[in-house]
CSV table of C-alpha atoms in Angstrom, one decimal:
chain,number,residue,atom,x,y,z
A,1,GLY,CA,97.8,-159.8,29.8
A,2,THR,CA,100.5,-161.6,31.8
A,3,LEU,CA,98.2,-161.8,34.8
A,4,VAL,CA,95.4,-163.4,32.7
A,5,VAL,CA,97.7,-166.0,31.1
A,6,SER,CA,99.3,-166.9,34.4
A,7,GLY,CA,95.9,-167.0,36.0
A,8,LEU,CA,94.6,-169.5,33.5
A,9,LEU,CA,97.3,-171.9,34.6
A,10,ALA,CA,96.8,-171.2,38.3
A,11,ARG,CA,95.8,-173.9,40.8
A,12,ASP,CA,92.8,-171.8,42.0
A,13,ARG,CA,91.4,-169.6,39.2
A,14,SER,CA,88.9,-167.9,41.5
A,15,VAL,CA,91.8,-166.6,43.7
A,16,ALA,CA,93.7,-165.5,40.6
A,17,LEU,CA,90.5,-163.7,39.3
A,18,GLN,CA,90.2,-161.8,42.6
A,19,TRP,CA,93.8,-160.6,42.4
A,20,ILE,CA,93.2,-159.5,38.8
A,21,ILE,CA,90.1,-157.6,39.8
A,22,VAL,CA,92.0,-155.8,42.5
A,23,PHE,CA,94.7,-154.8,39.9
A,24,VAL,CA,92.1,-153.6,37.4
A,25,SER,CA,90.2,-151.6,40.0
A,26,GLU,CA,93.1,-150.2,42.0
A,27,GLY,CA,95.6,-150.1,39.2
A,28,LEU,CA,94.3,-149.7,35.7
A,29,LEU,CA,91.2,-147.8,36.7
A,30,VAL,CA,93.1,-145.4,39.0
A,31,TYR,CA,95.7,-144.8,36.3
A,32,PHE,CA,93.1,-144.2,33.6
A,33,LEU,CA,91.1,-141.8,35.8
A,34,VAL,CA,94.1,-139.7,37.0
A,35,VAL,CA,95.8,-139.3,33.6
A,36,ASN,CA,92.5,-138.3,32.0
A,37,VAL,CA,91.7,-135.7,34.7
A,38,VAL,CA,95.1,-134.2,35.3
A,39,ARG,CA,95.5,-132.5,31.9
A,40,ASP,CA,97.2,-129.2,32.9
A,41,ARG,CA,99.9,-128.1,35.3
A,42,SER,CA,97.5,-126.3,37.7
A,43,THR,CA,95.6,-129.5,38.2
A,44,LEU,CA,98.8,-131.6,38.6
A,45,ARG,CA,100.0,-129.0,41.2
A,46,ARG,CA,96.8,-129.2,43.1
A,47,ALA,CA,96.8,-133.0,43.0
A,48,VAL,CA,100.3,-133.0,44.5
A,49,TRP,CA,99.3,-130.6,47.2
A,50,SER,CA,96.3,-132.7,47.9
A,51,VAL,CA,98.3,-135.9,48.7
A,52,LEU,CA,100.8,-133.8,50.7
A,53,ILE,CA,98.0,-132.3,52.9
A,54,ALA,CA,96.6,-135.8,53.4
A,55,GLY,CA,100.0,-137.0,54.4
A,56,ALA,CA,100.6,-134.0,56.7
A,57,PHE,CA,97.2,-134.7,58.4
A,58,MET,CA,98.1,-138.4,59.0
A,59,GLY,CA,101.5,-137.3,60.4
A,60,GLY,CA,100.0,-134.6,62.5
A,61,ILE,CA,97.5,-137.0,64.1
A,62,CYS,CA,100.4,-139.3,65.0
A,63,VAL,CA,102.3,-136.4,66.5
A,64,TYR,CA,99.2,-135.4,68.6
A,65,SER,CA,98.8,-139.0,69.7
A,66,GLU,CA,102.5,-139.0,70.9
A,67,LEU,CA,102.5,-135.6,72.6
A,68,SER,CA,99.2,-136.3,74.3
A,69,ARG,CA,100.4,-139.8,75.3
A,70,SER,CA,97.2,-141.3,73.8
A,71,TYR,CA,98.9,-144.6,73.1
A,72,TYR,CA,95.8,-146.7,73.5
A,73,THR,CA,93.4,-144.4,71.7
A,74,ASP,CA,93.3,-144.7,68.0
A,75,LEU,CA,91.3,-141.5,67.4
A,76,GLY,CA,88.7,-143.0,65.3
A,77,GLY,CA,91.1,-145.3,63.5
A,78,LEU,CA,93.4,-142.5,62.3
A,79,ALA,CA,96.2,-143.0,64.8
A,80,GLN,CA,96.4,-146.8,65.3
A,81,ARG,CA,99.3,-148.1,67.3
A,82,LYS,CA,101.0,-151.5,67.1
A,83,THR,CA,100.4,-153.6,70.2
A,84,ALA,CA,101.8,-157.1,70.8
A,85,PRO,CA,99.1,-159.7,71.5
A,86,ASP,CA,100.6,-160.6,74.9
A,87,GLU,CA,101.4,-157.0,75.9
A,88,GLN,CA,100.2,-156.2,79.4
A,89,ALA,CA,101.8,-152.8,79.8
A,90,GLY,CA,99.4,-150.0,80.4
A,91,PRO,CA,99.7,-146.3,79.4
A,92,ASP,CA,101.9,-145.4,82.3
A,93,ARG,CA,104.4,-148.1,81.4
A,94,ALA,CA,104.5,-146.9,77.8
A,95,VAL,CA,105.2,-143.3,78.9
A,96,ARG,CA,108.0,-144.5,81.2
A,97,ASP,CA,109.5,-146.5,78.4
A,98,ARG,CA,109.5,-143.4,76.2
A,99,LEU,CA,111.3,-141.3,78.9
A,100,GLU,CA,113.9,-144.1,79.3
A,101,GLY,CA,114.5,-144.3,75.6
A,102,LYS,CA,113.0,-147.8,75.3
A,103,LEU,CA,110.7,-149.0,72.5
A,104,SER,CA,107.2,-150.0,73.6
A,105,THR,CA,105.5,-152.1,71.0
A,106,SER,CA,102.3,-150.3,71.7
A,107,ARG,CA,103.8,-147.1,70.4
A,108,ARG,CA,104.7,-147.8,66.8
A,109,ALA,CA,102.4,-145.6,64.6
A,110,MET,CA,100.3,-147.4,62.0
A,111,GLY,CA,98.2,-144.5,60.9
A,112,PRO,CA,94.8,-145.3,59.4
A,113,ILE,CA,96.2,-148.3,57.5
A,114,GLY,CA,96.9,-150.5,60.5
A,115,GLU,CA,100.3,-151.7,59.3
A,116,VAL,CA,103.6,-150.2,60.5
A,117,ASN,CA,105.9,-150.6,57.5
A,118,ARG,CA,103.2,-149.9,55.0
A,119,PHE,CA,102.3,-146.6,56.7
A,120,ALA,CA,106.0,-145.7,56.8
A,121,GLN,CA,106.3,-146.5,53.0
A,122,ILE,CA,103.3,-144.2,52.2
A,123,LEU,CA,104.8,-141.3,54.3
A,124,LEU,CA,108.2,-141.9,52.7
A,125,VAL,CA,107.1,-141.4,49.2
A,126,LEU,CA,105.5,-138.1,50.1
A,127,LEU,CA,108.8,-136.6,51.4
A,128,PRO,CA,110.3,-136.0,47.9
A,129,LEU,CA,107.1,-134.3,46.8
A,130,ALA,CA,107.2,-132.0,49.8
A,131,TYR,CA,110.9,-131.3,49.3
A,132,PHE,CA,110.5,-130.4,45.6
A,133,ARG,CA,107.4,-128.3,46.4
A,134,PHE,CA,109.6,-126.4,48.8
A,135,ARG,CA,112.2,-125.9,46.0
A,136,GLY,CA,109.6,-125.1,43.4
A,137,GLU,CA,107.3,-122.7,45.2
A,138,ARG,CA,108.2,-119.0,44.5
A,139,GLY,CA,106.5,-117.3,47.4
A,140,VAL,CA,107.8,-117.4,50.9
A,141,PRO,CA,104.4,-118.3,52.4
A,142,MET,CA,104.0,-121.4,50.2
A,143,ARG,CA,107.5,-122.5,50.8
A,144,ALA,CA,106.8,-122.2,54.6
A,145,VAL,CA,103.7,-124.3,54.1
A,146,ALA,CA,105.7,-127.0,52.2
A,147,ALA,CA,108.3,-127.0,55.1
A,148,VAL,CA,105.6,-127.5,57.7
A,149,VAL,CA,103.9,-130.2,55.7
A,150,GLY,CA,107.2,-132.0,55.1
A,151,GLY,CA,108.0,-131.7,58.8
A,152,LEU,CA,104.7,-133.3,59.9
A,153,ILE,CA,105.1,-136.1,57.4
A,154,LEU,CA,108.6,-136.8,58.6
A,155,ALA,CA,107.5,-136.8,62.2
A,156,GLY,CA,104.8,-139.3,61.5
A,157,PHE,CA,107.4,-141.4,59.5
A,158,VAL,CA,109.8,-141.4,62.5
A,159,LEU,CA,107.1,-142.6,64.9
A,160,THR,CA,106.7,-145.8,62.8
A,161,TYR,CA,110.1,-147.0,64.0
A,162,SER,CA,110.5,-148.7,60.7
A,163,ARG,CA,114.1,-149.9,60.0
A,164,SER,CA,113.6,-150.7,56.3
A,165,ALA,CA,112.0,-147.3,55.8
A,166,PHE,CA,114.9,-145.6,57.5
A,167,LEU,CA,117.3,-147.4,55.2
A,168,MET,CA,115.4,-146.1,52.2
A,169,LEU,CA,115.2,-142.6,53.6
A,170,ALA,CA,119.0,-142.6,53.9
A,171,GLY,CA,119.4,-144.0,50.4
A,172,LEU,CA,117.0,-141.4,49.0
A,173,ALA,CA,118.9,-138.6,50.7
A,174,LEU,CA,122.2,-139.9,49.3
A,175,LEU,CA,120.6,-140.1,45.8
A,176,LEU,CA,119.5,-136.5,46.1
A,177,LEU,CA,123.0,-135.5,47.0
A,178,LEU,CA,124.7,-137.5,44.2
A,179,THR,CA,122.3,-136.0,41.6
A,180,GLY,CA,122.9,-132.5,42.8
A,181,TYR,CA,119.4,-131.8,44.1
A,182,VAL,CA,120.7,-131.4,47.6
A,183,ARG,CA,124.0,-129.6,48.4
A,184,PRO,CA,126.4,-131.1,50.9
A,185,VAL,CA,125.6,-128.4,53.5
A,186,GLN,CA,121.9,-129.1,53.2
A,187,PHE,CA,122.6,-132.9,53.4
A,188,VAL,CA,124.5,-132.4,56.7
A,189,GLY,CA,121.9,-130.0,58.1
A,190,ALA,CA,119.0,-132.3,57.2
A,191,GLY,CA,120.8,-135.2,58.9
A,192,ALA,CA,121.3,-133.2,62.1
A,193,ALA,CA,117.7,-132.0,62.1
A,194,LEU,CA,116.5,-135.6,61.7
A,195,LEU,CA,118.7,-136.7,64.6
A,196,VAL,CA,117.2,-134.0,66.8
A,197,LEU,CA,113.7,-135.0,65.7
A,198,ILE,CA,114.4,-138.7,66.6
A,199,ILE,CA,115.8,-137.8,70.0
A,200,LEU,CA,112.8,-135.6,70.8
A,201,MET,CA,110.0,-137.7,69.3
A,202,ALA,CA,111.3,-141.3,69.3
A,203,PRO,CA,114.4,-141.8,71.4
A,204,GLY,CA,114.1,-145.6,71.2
A,205,TYR,CA,114.5,-145.4,67.4
A,206,VAL,CA,118.3,-145.0,67.8
A,207,ALA,CA,118.7,-148.4,69.3
A,208,ARG,CA,116.3,-149.9,66.8
A,209,ILE,CA,118.3,-148.5,63.9
A,210,GLN,CA,121.5,-149.9,65.4
A,211,SER,CA,120.0,-153.3,65.4
A,212,ILE,CA,120.2,-153.3,61.6
A,213,ALA,CA,123.8,-154.2,61.9
A,214,ASN,CA,122.9,-157.5,63.5
A,215,VAL,CA,121.7,-158.8,60.1
A,216,ARG,CA,125.3,-159.8,59.4
A,217,GLY,CA,124.7,-162.7,61.9
A,218,LEU,CA,122.7,-164.4,59.1
A,219,SER,CA,125.9,-165.3,57.3
A,220,ALA,CA,128.3,-165.5,60.2
A,221,GLU,CA,129.5,-169.1,60.7
A,222,SER,CA,129.9,-168.7,64.4
A,223,ARG,CA,126.5,-166.9,64.7
A,224,THR,CA,128.0,-164.7,67.5
A,225,VAL,CA,125.6,-161.9,66.6
A,226,GLU,CA,122.0,-162.5,67.5
A,227,VAL,CA,119.5,-161.7,64.8
A,228,ASP,CA,116.0,-160.7,65.8
A,229,GLY,CA,113.1,-163.0,64.9
A,230,ALA,CA,111.5,-160.5,62.5
A,231,THR,CA,114.6,-160.3,60.3
A,232,ARG,CA,115.0,-164.0,60.3
A,233,GLY,CA,111.4,-164.5,59.4
A,234,ARG,CA,111.5,-162.0,56.5
A,235,VAL,CA,114.6,-163.5,55.0
A,236,THR,CA,113.1,-166.9,55.2
A,237,GLU,CA,109.9,-165.7,53.5
A,238,MET,CA,111.9,-164.1,50.7
A,239,LEU,CA,114.1,-167.1,50.0
A,240,ALA,CA,111.1,-169.4,50.1
A,241,ALA,CA,109.3,-167.3,47.4
A,242,PHE,CA,112.5,-167.2,45.4
A,243,ASP,CA,112.7,-171.0,45.4
A,244,ALA,CA,109.1,-171.0,44.1
A,245,PHE,CA,110.2,-168.7,41.3
A,246,VAL,CA,113.1,-171.1,40.4
A,247,ASP,CA,110.7,-174.0,40.1
A,248,HIS,CA,108.2,-171.9,38.1
A,249,PRO,CA,110.3,-169.4,36.2
A,250,VAL,CA,108.2,-168.5,33.1
A,251,LEU,CA,104.7,-167.6,34.3
A,252,GLY,CA,105.0,-168.4,38.0
A,253,VAL,CA,102.4,-170.1,40.2
A,254,GLY,CA,99.7,-167.7,39.3
A,255,PRO,CA,98.4,-164.3,40.7
A,256,GLY,CA,97.5,-164.6,44.4
A,257,GLN,CA,98.5,-168.3,44.5
A,258,TYR,CA,101.8,-168.2,46.4
A,259,GLN,CA,100.7,-167.4,50.0
A,260,PRO,CA,97.7,-169.8,50.3
A,261,PHE,CA,99.0,-172.8,48.2
A,262,TYR,CA,102.8,-172.7,48.1
A,263,SER,CA,104.3,-170.7,50.9
A,264,MET,CA,104.0,-173.3,53.6
A,265,GLU,CA,105.7,-175.9,51.4
A,266,TYR,CA,108.6,-173.7,50.5
A,267,GLN,CA,109.0,-172.1,54.0
A,268,THR,CA,109.2,-175.4,55.9
A,269,ASN,CA,111.3,-177.3,53.3
A,270,SER,CA,113.7,-174.6,52.2
A,271,LYS,CA,117.3,-175.2,52.9
A,272,HIS,CA,117.7,-171.5,53.5
A,273,ALA,CA,115.2,-171.2,56.3
A,274,PHE,CA,116.4,-169.1,59.2
A,275,ARG,CA,113.2,-169.4,61.1
A,276,TYR,CA,110.4,-172.0,61.3
A,277,ILE,CA,107.2,-170.4,60.1
A,278,PRO,CA,104.2,-172.8,60.4
A,279,GLN,CA,101.6,-170.6,58.7
A,280,PRO,CA,101.1,-169.2,55.2
A,281,ARG,CA,103.0,-166.0,54.7
A,282,ARG,CA,103.6,-163.6,51.7
A,283,ALA,CA,107.0,-163.1,50.3
A,284,HIS,CA,107.7,-159.7,52.0
A,285,SER,CA,109.2,-158.4,48.8
A,286,LEU,CA,107.4,-156.9,45.8
A,287,TYR,CA,109.9,-158.3,43.3
A,288,ILE,CA,110.4,-161.8,44.7
A,289,GLU,CA,106.6,-162.3,45.1
A,290,LEU,CA,105.9,-160.9,41.7
A,291,ALA,CA,108.5,-163.3,40.2
A,292,ALA,CA,107.0,-166.3,42.2
A,293,GLU,CA,103.5,-165.6,41.0
A,294,THR,CA,103.9,-164.3,37.5
A,295,GLY,CA,107.4,-165.6,36.6
A,296,PHE,CA,110.0,-163.9,34.5
A,297,VAL,CA,107.4,-162.6,32.0
A,298,GLY,CA,105.4,-160.8,34.7
A,299,LEU,CA,108.6,-159.4,36.3
A,300,LEU,CA,109.8,-158.1,33.0
A,301,SER,CA,106.4,-156.5,32.2
A,302,PHE,CA,106.3,-154.7,35.5
A,303,ALA,CA,109.9,-153.6,35.1
A,304,ALA,CA,109.1,-152.2,31.6
A,305,ILE,CA,106.3,-150.1,33.0
A,306,VAL,CA,108.5,-148.6,35.7
A,307,PHE,CA,111.6,-148.2,33.5
A,308,VAL,CA,109.9,-146.4,30.7
A,309,LEU,CA,108.1,-144.0,33.0
A,310,LEU,CA,111.2,-143.3,35.1
A,311,ARG,CA,113.4,-142.7,32.0
A,312,ARG,CA,110.9,-140.2,30.5
A,313,LEU,CA,110.4,-138.4,33.8
A,314,TRP,CA,114.1,-138.1,34.3
A,315,GLN,CA,114.4,-136.6,30.8
A,316,ALA,CA,111.6,-134.2,31.5
A,317,GLY,CA,113.2,-133.1,34.7
A,318,THR,CA,116.7,-132.6,33.4
A,319,THR,CA,116.3,-131.5,29.7
A,320,GLY,CA,113.2,-129.5,30.5
A,321,ALA,CA,114.6,-127.5,33.3
A,322,ASN,CA,115.6,-124.6,31.0
A,323,VAL,CA,112.3,-124.8,29.1
A,324,ASP,CA,109.8,-125.0,31.9
A,325,PRO,CA,111.3,-125.1,35.5
A,326,GLU,CA,108.0,-125.7,37.2
A,327,MET,CA,107.1,-128.8,35.1
A,328,ALA,CA,110.6,-130.1,35.4
A,329,ASN,CA,110.3,-129.7,39.2
A,330,LEU,CA,107.0,-131.7,39.3
A,331,ALA,CA,108.4,-134.4,37.0
A,332,ILE,CA,111.6,-134.9,39.0
A,333,ALA,CA,109.6,-135.0,42.2
A,334,CYS,CA,107.5,-137.8,40.9
A,335,TRP,CA,110.7,-139.6,39.8
A,336,PHE,CA,112.1,-139.6,43.3
A,337,SER,CA,108.8,-140.5,44.9
A,338,ILE,CA,108.4,-143.6,42.6
A,339,VAL,CA,112.0,-144.6,43.3
A,340,ALA,CA,111.3,-144.3,47.1
A,341,TYR,CA,108.3,-146.7,46.7
A,342,LEU,CA,110.3,-149.1,44.6
A,343,GLY,CA,113.1,-149.1,47.1
A,344,MET,CA,110.7,-150.1,49.9
A,345,GLY,CA,109.5,-152.8,47.6
A,346,ILE,CA,112.7,-154.7,48.4
A,347,PHE,CA,111.2,-155.3,51.8
A,348,LEU,CA,107.5,-155.1,51.2
A,349,HIS,CA,105.2,-157.0,48.9
A,350,LEU,CA,102.6,-155.3,46.7
A,351,ALA,CA,99.7,-154.6,49.1
A,352,TYR,CA,97.4,-151.5,49.1
A,353,GLN,CA,98.6,-151.2,45.5
A,354,ARG,CA,96.3,-148.2,44.8
A,355,TYR,CA,98.9,-146.0,46.5
A,356,PHE,CA,101.6,-147.3,44.0
A,357,TRP,CA,99.4,-146.9,40.9
A,358,LEU,CA,98.4,-143.4,42.1
A,359,LEU,CA,102.0,-142.5,42.1
A,360,ILE,CA,102.5,-144.0,38.7
A,361,ALA,CA,99.5,-142.1,37.4
A,362,LEU,CA,100.8,-138.8,38.7
A,363,GLY,CA,104.1,-139.5,37.1
A,364,GLY,CA,102.4,-140.4,33.8
A,365,ALA,CA,100.5,-137.1,33.9
A,366,ALA,CA,103.7,-135.1,34.7
A,367,MET,CA,105.5,-136.9,31.9
A,368,GLU,CA,102.8,-136.1,29.3
A,369,LEU,CA,102.5,-132.5,30.4
A,370,SER,CA,106.2,-132.1,30.2
A,371,ARG,CA,106.3,-133.6,26.7
A,372,LYS,CA,103.6,-131.2,25.5
A,373,THR,CA,105.5,-128.3,27.0
A,374,VAL,CA,108.6,-129.2,25.1
A,375,ASP,CA,106.7,-129.8,21.9
A,376,GLN,CA,105.0,-126.5,22.2
A,377,ASN,CA,108.3,-124.8,22.8
A,378,GLU,CA,109.8,-126.4,19.7
A,379,THR,CA,106.7,-125.2,17.6
A,380,GLU,CA,106.9,-121.7,18.9
A,381,ARG,CA,110.7,-121.3,18.5
A,382,PRO,CA,111.5,-118.3,16.2
A,383,ILE,CA,112.7,-119.0,12.7
A,384,ASP,CA,116.3,-118.1,11.9
A,385,LEU,CA,115.9,-116.2,8.6
A,386,ASN,CA,119.6,-116.0,7.8
A,387,HIS,CA,120.0,-119.7,8.3
A,388,ASP,CA,117.0,-120.4,6.0
A,389,ALA,CA,118.4,-118.0,3.3
A,390,VAL,CA,121.7,-119.8,3.4
A,391,GLY,CA,119.9,-123.1,3.1
A,392,LEU,CA,117.9,-122.0,0.1
A,393,GLN,CA,121.1,-120.7,-1.7
A,394,THR,CA,122.9,-124.0,-1.0
A,395,HIS,CA,119.9,-125.9,-2.3
A,396,SER,CA,119.8,-123.8,-5.5
């Protein structure tokens, strides 16, 4: 409803209509289909395993590409690598950079999507599902499968060299520790294993992660710390979109309107610009772009969808643990997976949104199945005859 109202006031209604059609087809339709198909726990469990196997396949292709040094072969589009337009280095140079611990721009994995940070985001949201499958599976063989699947997904994730995704992975691990789903010994062990994986698979990742600290140069008066162009550009894009939201706070500029019609104006005229960007760019943040295009009403609507689902999933995962541990495990896995996506949303706008709404749909199915389990347990609870007899006497 918010999109329709905002779209009616947009500068170009045809562009707004295209955005709404994408939302309906990749959002509402996906959600409707999934929640109406996933009606029992076995189907939900198979659905979770399906997305995990798909993620493990993508991660495995990236690992094969790395080990075989196939940096310039995309294997039918499944193992794309990021290459700078002006890059002249051949495969031998890329291999030498790897051995020297340097980052070659031709080596960052983009998977079948063709975008580094987006691919990292998709792999990141699968890690909680793999971890809770490892915890929830009863047999040793299935737990081993979950461990292998999670390892392949994590390896593919590391090969993206995404700094924002690494920050979210660290935050996710800390959240698991604080909520008690990971013990301190496991936390330290997982961190050590990740460090070994980075050293073996992507040694240049260490230097790239260390460059995150340079972001403090954005606020330093002396500017003694040099901030890379990508960071300055993203901050400029975010602040420009925020300025657009300030000027259009209620319903925004309209769905799909910010990049083609407003971004150039706000990027070049913003007093907060850290980099000159002479071409239309998106906001590089889910929340800021949503605010710029749909205003406070749209942002509140989106937040309501997410908040209600997360609250009910958390209740199903905590209060339902004693009633039905398996459903509680699936519900809490969906909770952490959605939180991981939302965390990456700080740095990425809403593109390829079918992945997000698929997560929301799986969470909705888990929430509904957990609710039915609790209701059924309440219905089947044995009656306390002594308590009922006392109640009747008191009533008399």
